[in-house]
CSV table of C-alpha atoms and ligand atoms in Angstrom, one decimal:
chain,number,residue,atom,x,y,z
A,891,MET,CA,-12.6,77.7,-24.2
A,892,GLU,CA,-16.2,78.6,-25.2
A,893,TYR,CA,-17.7,74.8,-26.9
A,894,TYR,CA,-20.5,75.1,-29.1
A,895,THR,CA,-22.7,72.4,-29.9
A,896,VAL,CA,-23.7,71.4,-33.9
A,897,VAL,CA,-25.8,68.9,-35.5
A,898,ALA,CA,-26.7,68.6,-39.2
A,899,GLU,CA,-27.6,65.8,-41.8
A,900,SER,CA,-23.7,65.5,-42.1
A,901,TYR,CA,-20.4,65.5,-41.2
A,902,ASP,CA,-20.0,68.5,-44.0
A,903,ALA,CA,-22.6,70.0,-43.5
A,904,ALA,CA,-22.1,70.7,-39.2
A,905,VAL,CA,-19.1,71.4,-40.4
A,906,LYS,CA,-19.8,73.3,-42.9
A,907,LYS,CA,-22.5,75.4,-40.5
A,908,ALA,CA,-20.8,75.7,-37.3
A,909,GLN,CA,-18.3,78.0,-40.5
A,910,GLU,CA,-21.5,80.0,-41.2
A,911,LEU,CA,-22.1,81.1,-37.9
A,912,TYR,CA,-18.8,81.1,-35.3
A,913,GLY,CA,-15.7,81.6,-38.9
A,914,ASN,CA,-13.6,80.3,-40.0
A,915,GLY,CA,-11.9,80.3,-37.1
A,916,ILE,CA,-13.6,76.4,-35.5
A,917,ARG,CA,-11.8,73.4,-34.5
A,918,ILE,CA,-13.8,70.0,-33.4
A,919,HIS,CA,-12.6,69.2,-31.0
A,920,SER,CA,-15.6,65.8,-30.9
A,921,ARG,CA,-17.6,64.3,-34.0
A,922,ARG,CA,-20.6,61.8,-33.2
A,923,ASP,CA,-22.1,60.1,-35.6
A,924,PHE,CA,-26.2,58.8,-34.7
A,925,THR,CA,-29.4,58.2,-36.3
A,926,THR,CA,-32.3,59.4,-34.4
A,927,HIS,CA,-34.9,57.1,-32.8
A,928,GLY,CA,-37.2,56.6,-35.1
A,929,GLY,CA,-41.1,57.5,-34.6
A,930,LEU,CA,-45.2,56.2,-34.8
A,931,PHE,CA,-44.9,58.6,-37.6
A,932,THR,CA,-41.0,59.5,-37.6
A,933,LYS,CA,-37.8,57.8,-39.9
A,934,ARG,CA,-34.8,57.2,-38.0
A,935,MET,CA,-32.5,59.9,-39.7
A,936,PRO,CA,-28.4,59.6,-39.6
A,937,ARG,CA,-27.2,63.2,-38.1
A,938,CYS,CA,-23.2,63.8,-37.1
A,939,GLU,CA,-22.5,66.7,-34.2
A,940,ILE,CA,-19.7,68.4,-33.9
A,941,VAL,CA,-18.7,69.9,-30.7
A,942,CYS,CA,-15.8,72.8,-31.8
A,943,TYR,CA,-14.5,76.1,-30.2
A,944,LEU,CA,-12.4,79.1,-31.7
A,945,ALA,CA,-8.5,78.3,-31.7
A,946,SER,CA,-7.3,82.0,-31.3
A,947,THR,CA,-9.3,85.0,-32.0
A,948,LYS,CA,-6.6,86.5,-33.4
A,949,LYS,CA,-6.9,83.3,-35.7
A,950,GLU,CA,-10.7,83.7,-36.0
A,951,SER,CA,-10.4,85.7,-39.6
A,952,GLY,CA,-7.5,83.6,-40.7
A,953,LYS,CA,-8.8,81.4,-43.5
A,954,THR,CA,-9.6,78.3,-42.2
A,955,GLY,CA,-8.5,74.8,-44.9
A,956,GLU,CA,-10.0,72.4,-44.6
A,957,LYS,CA,-6.7,70.1,-44.0
A,958,ASP,CA,-6.4,72.5,-40.8
A,959,ILE,CA,-10.0,71.0,-40.1
A,960,SER,CA,-8.8,67.1,-40.4
A,961,GLU,CA,-6.2,67.8,-38.9
A,962,PHE,CA,-7.9,68.5,-35.6
A,963,GLU,CA,-11.0,66.2,-36.5
A,964,LYS,CA,-8.0,63.4,-35.1
A,965,GLU,CA,-8.4,64.2,-31.3
A,966,ALA,CA,-12.3,64.3,-31.4
A,967,ARG,CA,-12.6,61.6,-29.2
A,968,THR,CA,-15.3,59.6,-31.9
A,969,PRO,CA,-14.5,58.4,-35.2
A,970,ASP,CA,-15.9,58.1,-39.0
A,971,PRO,CA,-18.2,55.5,-37.9
A,972,ASP,CA,-17.6,54.1,-41.5
A,973,SER,CA,-14.0,53.1,-39.4
A,974,LEU,CA,-16.3,51.5,-36.7
A,975,SER,CA,-17.7,47.4,-36.3
A,976,ARG,CA,-21.5,47.4,-36.3
A,977,GLU,CA,-21.3,47.2,-32.7
A,978,GLU,CA,-19.6,50.4,-32.3
A,979,ARG,CA,-21.9,51.4,-34.2
A,980,LEU,CA,-25.0,50.8,-32.5
A,981,ASN,CA,-23.1,52.0,-29.3
A,982,THR,CA,-22.7,55.2,-30.5
A,983,GLU,CA,-26.2,56.1,-30.6
A,984,SER,CA,-27.7,57.9,-28.8
A,985,TYR,CA,-31.0,60.2,-28.6
A,986,ARG,CA,-30.0,62.7,-27.5
A,987,ASP,CA,-30.7,65.5,-29.6
A,988,LYS,CA,-34.5,64.7,-29.4
A,989,PRO,CA,-36.3,64.1,-26.4
A,990,LEU,CA,-38.2,61.0,-25.7
A,991,LEU,CA,-41.1,62.4,-23.7
A,992,PRO,CA,-42.8,63.8,-26.7
A,993,GLU,CA,-42.0,60.5,-28.5
A,994,ALA,CA,-43.9,58.9,-25.9
A,995,GLU,CA,-46.8,61.5,-25.2
A,996,SER,CA,-47.4,61.2,-29.2
A,997,LEU,CA,-47.6,57.2,-29.3
A,998,LEU,CA,-49.8,57.0,-26.1
A,999,VAL,CA,-51.9,60.0,-27.8
A,1000,ALA,CA,-52.4,58.2,-31.3
A,1001,ASN,CA,-53.5,55.7,-29.2
A,1002,HIS,CA,-56.3,57.6,-27.9
A,1003,ILE,CA,-54.6,56.8,-24.0
A,1004,THR,CA,-55.4,60.2,-22.1
A,1005,ASP,CA,-55.0,61.3,-18.5
A,1006,PRO,CA,-54.6,60.2,-15.7
A,1007,LEU,CA,-53.0,57.2,-17.0
A,1008,LYS,CA,-51.8,59.3,-19.7
A,1009,ALA,CA,-49.7,61.1,-16.9
A,1010,LYS,CA,-49.1,58.4,-15.2
A,1011,LEU,CA,-46.9,56.4,-18.1
A,1012,ILE,CA,-44.9,59.5,-18.7
A,1013,GLU,CA,-44.5,59.9,-15.2
A,1014,ALA,CA,-40.4,60.2,-14.9
A,1015,PHE,CA,-39.4,59.2,-18.6
A,1016,PRO,CA,-36.2,58.5,-19.0
A,1017,ASP,CA,-34.0,60.3,-21.5
A,1018,ASN,CA,-32.8,58.0,-23.1
A,1019,GLY,CA,-34.1,54.2,-25.0
A,1020,ASP,CA,-36.9,52.9,-26.4
A,1021,VAL,CA,-40.3,54.5,-26.1
A,1022,SER,CA,-41.8,51.8,-26.9
A,1023,MET,CA,-40.2,49.1,-24.9
A,1024,ILE,CA,-40.3,51.2,-21.8
A,1025,LEU,CA,-44.5,52.5,-21.8
A,1026,SER,CA,-44.9,48.5,-22.7
A,1027,GLU,CA,-43.4,47.7,-19.6
A,1028,ARG,CA,-44.6,50.8,-18.1
A,1029,LEU,CA,-48.6,49.3,-19.1
A,1030,LEU,CA,-47.6,46.2,-17.7
A,1031,LYS,CA,-47.4,47.2,-14.4
A,1032,THR,CA,-50.2,49.4,-14.5
A,1033,VAL,CA,-53.1,47.9,-16.3
A,1034,GLY,CA,-55.3,45.8,-13.8
A,1035,ILE,CA,-56.9,42.2,-14.5
A,1036,ALA,CA,-59.0,40.8,-13.6
A,1037,TYR,CA,-56.7,37.8,-12.4
A,1038,GLN,CA,-58.9,36.8,-8.8
A,1039,GLY,CA,-62.3,36.3,-11.3
A,1040,GLN,CA,-61.0,34.3,-13.2
A,1041,ILE,CA,-58.7,32.5,-11.4
A,1042,HIS,CA,-61.5,31.8,-8.3
A,1043,PRO,CA,-65.0,33.9,-10.2
A,1044,LYS,CA,-68.1,33.8,-7.6
A,1045,HIS,CA,-70.8,31.9,-7.7
A,1046,PHE,CA,-72.9,34.4,-9.4
A,1047,VAL,CA,-71.5,36.3,-12.6
A,1048,VAL,CA,-74.2,39.3,-13.4
A,1049,PHE,CA,-72.8,41.0,-17.0
A,1050,ILE,CA,-74.6,44.6,-17.3
A,1051,GLY,CA,-74.6,47.0,-19.8
A,1052,PRO,CA,-75.8,48.4,-22.5
A,1053,THR,CA,-78.5,46.7,-25.7
A,1054,GLY,CA,-75.8,45.5,-27.8
A,1055,SER,CA,-72.5,45.5,-26.3
A,1056,GLY,CA,-71.7,41.6,-26.1
A,1057,LYS,CA,-73.3,40.8,-22.9
A,1058,THR,CA,-75.6,38.1,-23.9
A,1059,THR,CA,-72.8,36.9,-26.4
A,1060,THR,CA,-69.8,37.4,-23.8
A,1061,LEU,CA,-71.6,35.6,-21.1
A,1062,ALA,CA,-71.7,32.4,-23.9
A,1063,LYS,CA,-68.7,32.8,-24.7
A,1064,VAL,CA,-66.8,33.5,-20.7
A,1065,ALA,CA,-70.1,30.4,-19.4
A,1066,TYR,CA,-68.6,27.7,-21.4
A,1067,MET,CA,-64.7,28.5,-20.9
A,1068,PHE,CA,-65.6,27.6,-17.4
A,1069,LYS,CA,-67.3,24.2,-17.7
A,1070,LYS,CA,-64.7,23.4,-19.8
A,1071,THR,CA,-62.5,23.9,-17.1
A,1072,GLY,CA,-64.5,21.1,-15.0
A,1073,ARG,CA,-67.4,23.4,-13.4
A,1074,LYS,CA,-70.7,23.0,-13.3
A,1075,VAL,CA,-72.3,26.2,-15.1
A,1076,ALA,CA,-75.9,27.3,-15.7
A,1077,ILE,CA,-77.0,30.8,-17.2
A,1078,VAL,CA,-79.7,32.7,-15.7
A,1079,THR,CA,-81.6,35.8,-18.0
A,1080,LEU,CA,-83.7,38.0,-17.4
A,1081,ASP,CA,-84.8,39.3,-20.2
A,1082,SER,CA,-87.7,39.1,-20.9
A,1083,TYR,CA,-88.1,41.7,-22.1
A,1084,ARG,CA,-86.7,42.6,-25.8
A,1085,THR,CA,-87.9,39.5,-28.1
A,1086,GLY,CA,-86.0,36.7,-29.7
A,1087,ALA,CA,-83.8,37.4,-26.2
A,1088,TYR,CA,-84.5,34.2,-25.0
A,1089,GLU,CA,-84.9,32.5,-27.6
A,1090,GLN,CA,-81.0,34.1,-28.2
A,1091,VAL,CA,-79.4,32.7,-25.3
A,1092,GLY,CA,-81.1,29.5,-25.3
A,1093,ALA,CA,-79.7,28.1,-28.4
A,1094,PHE,CA,-76.7,29.6,-27.2
A,1095,GLY,CA,-77.6,27.1,-24.2
A,1096,SER,CA,-78.3,23.5,-26.3
A,1097,ALA,CA,-75.8,24.6,-28.7
A,1098,LEU,CA,-72.9,24.5,-25.4
A,1099,SER,CA,-75.0,21.8,-23.1
A,1100,ILE,CA,-76.0,24.3,-20.3
A,1101,PRO,CA,-79.0,24.8,-18.9
A,1102,VAL,CA,-80.3,28.1,-19.8
A,1103,ALA,CA,-83.7,29.4,-17.1
A,1104,LEU,CA,-86.2,32.3,-18.0
A,1105,ALA,CA,-86.6,34.8,-14.6
A,1106,GLY,CA,-88.9,37.5,-15.9
A,1107,ALA,CA,-89.9,38.0,-12.4
A,1108,GLU,CA,-88.7,37.6,-9.3
A,1109,ASP,CA,-91.2,34.7,-7.9
A,1110,GLU,CA,-88.6,32.9,-11.7
A,1111,LEU,CA,-85.5,34.1,-10.1
A,1112,LEU,CA,-85.8,32.5,-6.9
A,1113,SER,CA,-86.7,29.0,-8.9
A,1114,ALA,CA,-84.1,29.5,-10.8
A,1115,VAL,CA,-81.6,30.5,-8.4
A,1116,GLU,CA,-82.5,27.2,-6.5
A,1117,ARG,CA,-83.0,24.5,-9.4
A,1118,PHE,CA,-79.1,24.7,-10.3
A,1119,ALA,CA,-78.5,25.7,-6.0
A,1120,SER,CA,-75.6,22.9,-6.4
A,1121,PHE,CA,-74.8,24.2,-9.2
A,1122,ASP,CA,-70.2,26.0,-9.5
A,1123,MET,CA,-71.4,28.9,-10.9
A,1124,ILE,CA,-75.0,30.4,-12.2
A,1125,PHE,CA,-73.9,32.9,-15.3
A,1126,ILE,CA,-77.0,36.5,-15.2
A,1127,ASP,CA,-78.4,37.6,-18.4
A,1128,THR,CA,-80.3,41.1,-18.1
A,1129,MET,CA,-81.3,43.5,-20.6
A,1130,GLY,CA,-79.8,46.7,-21.1
A,1131,LEU,CA,-80.7,49.7,-19.3
A,1132,SER,CA,-83.0,52.4,-21.2
A,1133,PRO,CA,-83.2,55.6,-20.1
A,1134,LYS,CA,-86.4,55.8,-21.2
A,1135,ASP,CA,-87.4,53.7,-19.4
A,1136,LYS,CA,-87.8,53.5,-15.4
A,1137,GLU,CA,-89.8,50.7,-15.4
A,1138,LEU,CA,-87.6,48.7,-16.1
A,1139,ASN,CA,-84.5,49.7,-14.8
A,1140,LEU,CA,-86.6,49.1,-11.5
A,1141,ARG,CA,-87.3,45.6,-12.7
A,1142,LEU,CA,-83.9,45.2,-13.0
A,1143,LYS,CA,-82.5,46.6,-9.9
A,1144,GLY,CA,-85.5,44.4,-7.8
A,1145,LEU,CA,-84.5,41.4,-9.4
A,1146,LEU,CA,-80.5,42.0,-9.2
A,1147,SER,CA,-81.4,42.7,-5.4
A,1148,LEU,CA,-82.7,39.0,-5.0
A,1149,LEU,CA,-79.4,38.1,-5.5
A,1150,ASP,CA,-76.5,37.3,-2.6
A,1151,MET,CA,-74.2,40.3,-3.7
A,1152,SER,CA,-71.3,39.0,-1.4
A,1153,GLN,CA,-72.0,36.1,-4.0
A,1154,SER,CA,-71.2,38.2,-7.0
A,1155,ASP,CA,-69.6,39.8,-9.5
A,1156,TYR,CA,-71.0,42.3,-11.6
A,1157,VAL,CA,-69.0,42.1,-15.5
A,1158,LEU,CA,-69.6,45.3,-17.5
A,1159,THR,CA,-69.3,44.8,-20.6
A,1160,VAL,CA,-67.2,47.5,-22.8
A,1161,PRO,CA,-67.2,47.4,-26.4
A,1162,ALA,CA,-64.0,48.4,-27.6
A,1163,SER,CA,-64.8,50.5,-30.9
A,1164,MET,CA,-66.9,53.4,-28.5
A,1165,LYS,CA,-65.0,56.8,-26.9
A,1166,GLU,CA,-63.8,56.6,-24.1
A,1167,GLU,CA,-66.6,59.8,-23.0
A,1168,ASP,CA,-69.2,57.8,-24.2
A,1169,ILE,CA,-67.9,54.5,-22.3
A,1170,MET,CA,-68.2,57.2,-19.1
A,1171,GLU,CA,-71.0,58.6,-20.0
A,1172,GLN,CA,-72.8,55.1,-19.6
A,1173,PHE,CA,-70.4,53.8,-17.8
A,1174,ALA,CA,-72.3,56.7,-14.9
A,1175,SER,CA,-75.7,54.6,-14.9
A,1176,TYR,CA,-73.9,51.1,-15.3
A,1177,SER,CA,-72.2,52.8,-11.6
A,1178,GLU,CA,-74.9,52.0,-9.3
A,1179,TYR,CA,-74.2,48.2,-9.3
A,1180,SER,CA,-70.9,48.5,-9.2
A,1181,PRO,CA,-69.3,46.6,-11.7
A,1182,SER,CA,-65.6,44.4,-10.6
A,1183,SER,CA,-64.8,44.0,-13.7
A,1184,LEU,CA,-65.0,44.9,-17.2
A,1185,ALA,CA,-65.3,42.1,-20.4
A,1186,VAL,CA,-63.9,44.4,-23.1
A,1187,THR,CA,-65.8,43.4,-26.9
A,1188,LYS,CA,-65.5,43.7,-30.2
A,1189,LEU,CA,-62.2,43.5,-30.0
A,1190,ASP,CA,-61.1,42.7,-33.6
A,1191,GLU,CA,-63.7,46.6,-34.3
A,1192,THR,CA,-60.7,49.0,-33.3
A,1193,GLU,CA,-57.0,49.1,-34.2
A,1194,THR,CA,-56.2,50.5,-30.6
A,1195,ILE,CA,-57.3,49.8,-26.6
A,1196,GLY,CA,-56.3,52.4,-25.2
A,1197,ASN,CA,-59.6,54.4,-24.8
A,1198,VAL,CA,-60.8,51.4,-22.9
A,1199,LEU,CA,-57.9,50.9,-20.7
A,1200,SER,CA,-57.7,54.6,-20.1
A,1201,PHE,CA,-61.0,53.7,-18.6
A,1202,SER,CA,-60.2,50.9,-16.3
A,1203,TYR,CA,-57.9,53.0,-14.6
A,1204,LYS,CA,-59.8,55.8,-14.5
A,1205,VAL,CA,-62.3,54.0,-12.5
A,1206,GLU,CA,-60.2,51.5,-10.9
A,1207,VAL,CA,-61.8,48.6,-12.5
A,1208,PRO,CA,-59.8,45.5,-14.4
A,1209,ILE,CA,-60.6,43.7,-16.8
A,1210,LEU,CA,-61.6,40.3,-16.9
A,1211,PHE,CA,-62.2,39.3,-20.3
A,1212,PHE,CA,-61.6,39.7,-23.5
A,1213,THR,CA,-63.6,39.5,-27.1
A,1214,ASP,CA,-62.9,39.8,-30.1
A,1215,GLY,CA,-65.2,38.1,-32.7
A,1216,GLN,CA,-69.4,37.2,-33.0
A,1217,LYS,CA,-68.6,33.1,-33.3
A,1218,VAL,CA,-69.1,31.8,-29.4
A,1219,PRO,CA,-67.6,29.9,-27.4
A,1220,ASP,CA,-63.9,30.8,-29.6
A,1221,ASP,CA,-63.4,33.9,-30.2
A,1222,ILE,CA,-62.5,35.1,-26.9
A,1223,ALA,CA,-59.5,35.2,-24.2
A,1224,LYS,CA,-58.7,35.7,-20.5
A,1225,ALA,CA,-57.3,39.2,-20.0
A,1226,SER,CA,-53.0,39.5,-19.3
A,1227,GLY,CA,-50.8,41.8,-20.1
A,1228,SER,CA,-49.7,39.7,-23.2
A,1229,VAL,CA,-52.9,40.5,-25.5
A,1230,VAL,CA,-54.1,44.4,-24.1
A,1231,LEU,CA,-50.1,45.2,-25.8
A,1232,GLU,CA,-51.1,43.1,-28.7
A,1233,HIS,CA,-53.4,45.6,-29.2
A,1234,MET,CA,-52.3,48.5,-29.0
A,1235,LYS,CA,-50.6,50.5,-31.7
A,1236,GLY,CA,-46.3,50.5,-32.0
A,1237,PHE,CA,-46.4,48.5,-28.5
A,1238,GLY,CA,-43.6,46.6,-30.3
A,1239,LEU,CA,-43.7,43.7,-27.3
A,1240,ASP,CA,-39.8,42.3,-27.9
A,1241,MET,CA,-40.7,39.0,-25.5
A,1242,ARG,CA,-37.2,38.2,-25.1
A,1243,ARG,CA,-35.9,41.0,-23.7
A,1244,PHE,CA,-39.5,41.4,-21.8
A,1245,ARG,CA,-38.5,37.8,-20.4
A,1246,ALA,CA,-34.9,38.2,-19.8
A,1247,GLN,CA,-35.5,41.9,-18.1
A,1248,VAL,CA,-38.8,40.1,-15.9
A,1249,SER,CA,-36.3,37.6,-14.5
A,1250,LEU,CA,-34.0,40.0,-13.5
A,1251,GLU,CA,-35.8,41.4,-11.0
B,2114,GDP,N1,-67.7,41.9,-33.4
B,2114,GDP,C1,-68.5,41.4,-32.9
B,2114,GDP,N2,-69.1,41.1,-32.8
B,2114,GDP,C2,-69.6,40.9,-31.3
B,2114,GDP,C3,-68.7,40.8,-30.5
B,2114,GDP,N3,-69.2,39.7,-29.5
B,2114,GDP,C4,-70.3,40.7,-29.7
B,2114,GDP,N4,-70.8,41.1,-30.7
B,2114,GDP,C5,-72.5,41.3,-31.9
B,2114,GDP,O1,-72.8,41.8,-31.3
B,2114,GDP,C6,-74.0,41.9,-31.4
B,2114,GDP,C7,-74.8,42.5,-29.5
B,2114,GDP,O2,-74.2,40.8,-29.0
B,2114,GDP,P1,-75.0,40.6,-28.0
B,2114,GDP,O3,-74.8,39.4,-27.7
B,2114,GDP,O4,-76.6,39.9,-28.5
B,2114,GDP,O5,-75.3,42.4,-26.8
B,2114,GDP,P2,-76.2,42.4,-25.4
B,2114,GDP,O6,-76.9,42.7,-26.2
B,2114,GDP,O7,-75.4,43.4,-25.0
B,2114,GDP,O8,-76.9,40.9,-25.4
B,2114,GDP,C8,-74.3,40.5,-32.4
B,2114,GDP,O9,-74.0,40.6,-33.2
B,2114,GDP,C9,-72.9,40.1,-31.2
B,2114,GDP,O10,-72.6,39.7,-32.9
B,2114,GDP,C10,-67.4,40.7,-30.7
B,2114,GDP,O11,-66.3,40.8,-29.9
B,2114,GDP,N5,-66.9,41.5,-32.0
B,2115,MG,MG1,-78.5,40.5,-24.7
């Protein structure tokens, strides 16, 4: 016997549709009521799926009244949902009519997540479950967080990145964060070039009681490093590279070459509001410094950080800090899975369920 499956918005509509398609001789084998899984752009919708068959070729042309159909429906595997308890009803919900993969993809696209991170997150995507939960868990396992730099920072922490990306502001916040952990910290700025650059960092230094030195030339840098030799950490502020000023770029390179590379962490500041292709372009000019981590700035200016996560995954550079405002030293947080999820559109972090799952592993 051949079975046919018909789905419509209600039971009556499904029977009508089946009769239109297969004639009045159909018999209902089973009925299943469910709700489609709402997505970022779609609402949850009630649906009724019936599985039917043709009773016999003789009857096929005969008239089948409503009574006949309801009689056969008694044998249906799934009862009318109105007769079920709420829990039973939830258990009958299924997303079989709507594959999850397209929904997962549109959620990632809406968050500006691109390949190869996108491909990684949808790899062998399951047929059922909660899309945002599945993606959240996968993202938590995939995103690179620079825990090493947060816990065991190196002696020199050098901030590099384009002008205006938030280097100086973030450096001051980070220096203060480490100062609060009891470390002795100092700031050295190599930016003798921009007007007001030293004044800006000097003002942060005095507000936060952190000593600041200006080192525009090699001998000044060497003496500053010597002056702060007994300090736990020296934060190095730099000027942004200039596509036009080759001499300035060479000067920066020459100065940084004086620092012991094995004792240096290079942090690239990346504004979260920047498009991924622009970040990629900027990164190309800073890649010669081999940044070991990212400080993602200006989270307050964007809805999602998928662009930055895609970039971080592509270039294999983990995230160290997030900043979300201009206030020094307050507007900063260590990078972590929960901060990442908080800044993704439509990624619901159900902490209770998440913890339960983690403890089961
Ligand atoms: N909204 C917002 N502005 C920021 C953030 N971080 C830095 N800024 C602002 O961005 C501008 C450039 O910052 P600055 O640290 O001088 O950048 P630099 O040129 O890379 O050193 C300043 O006006 C900062 O106050 C942030 O997290 N959110
Ligand atoms: Mg600066």
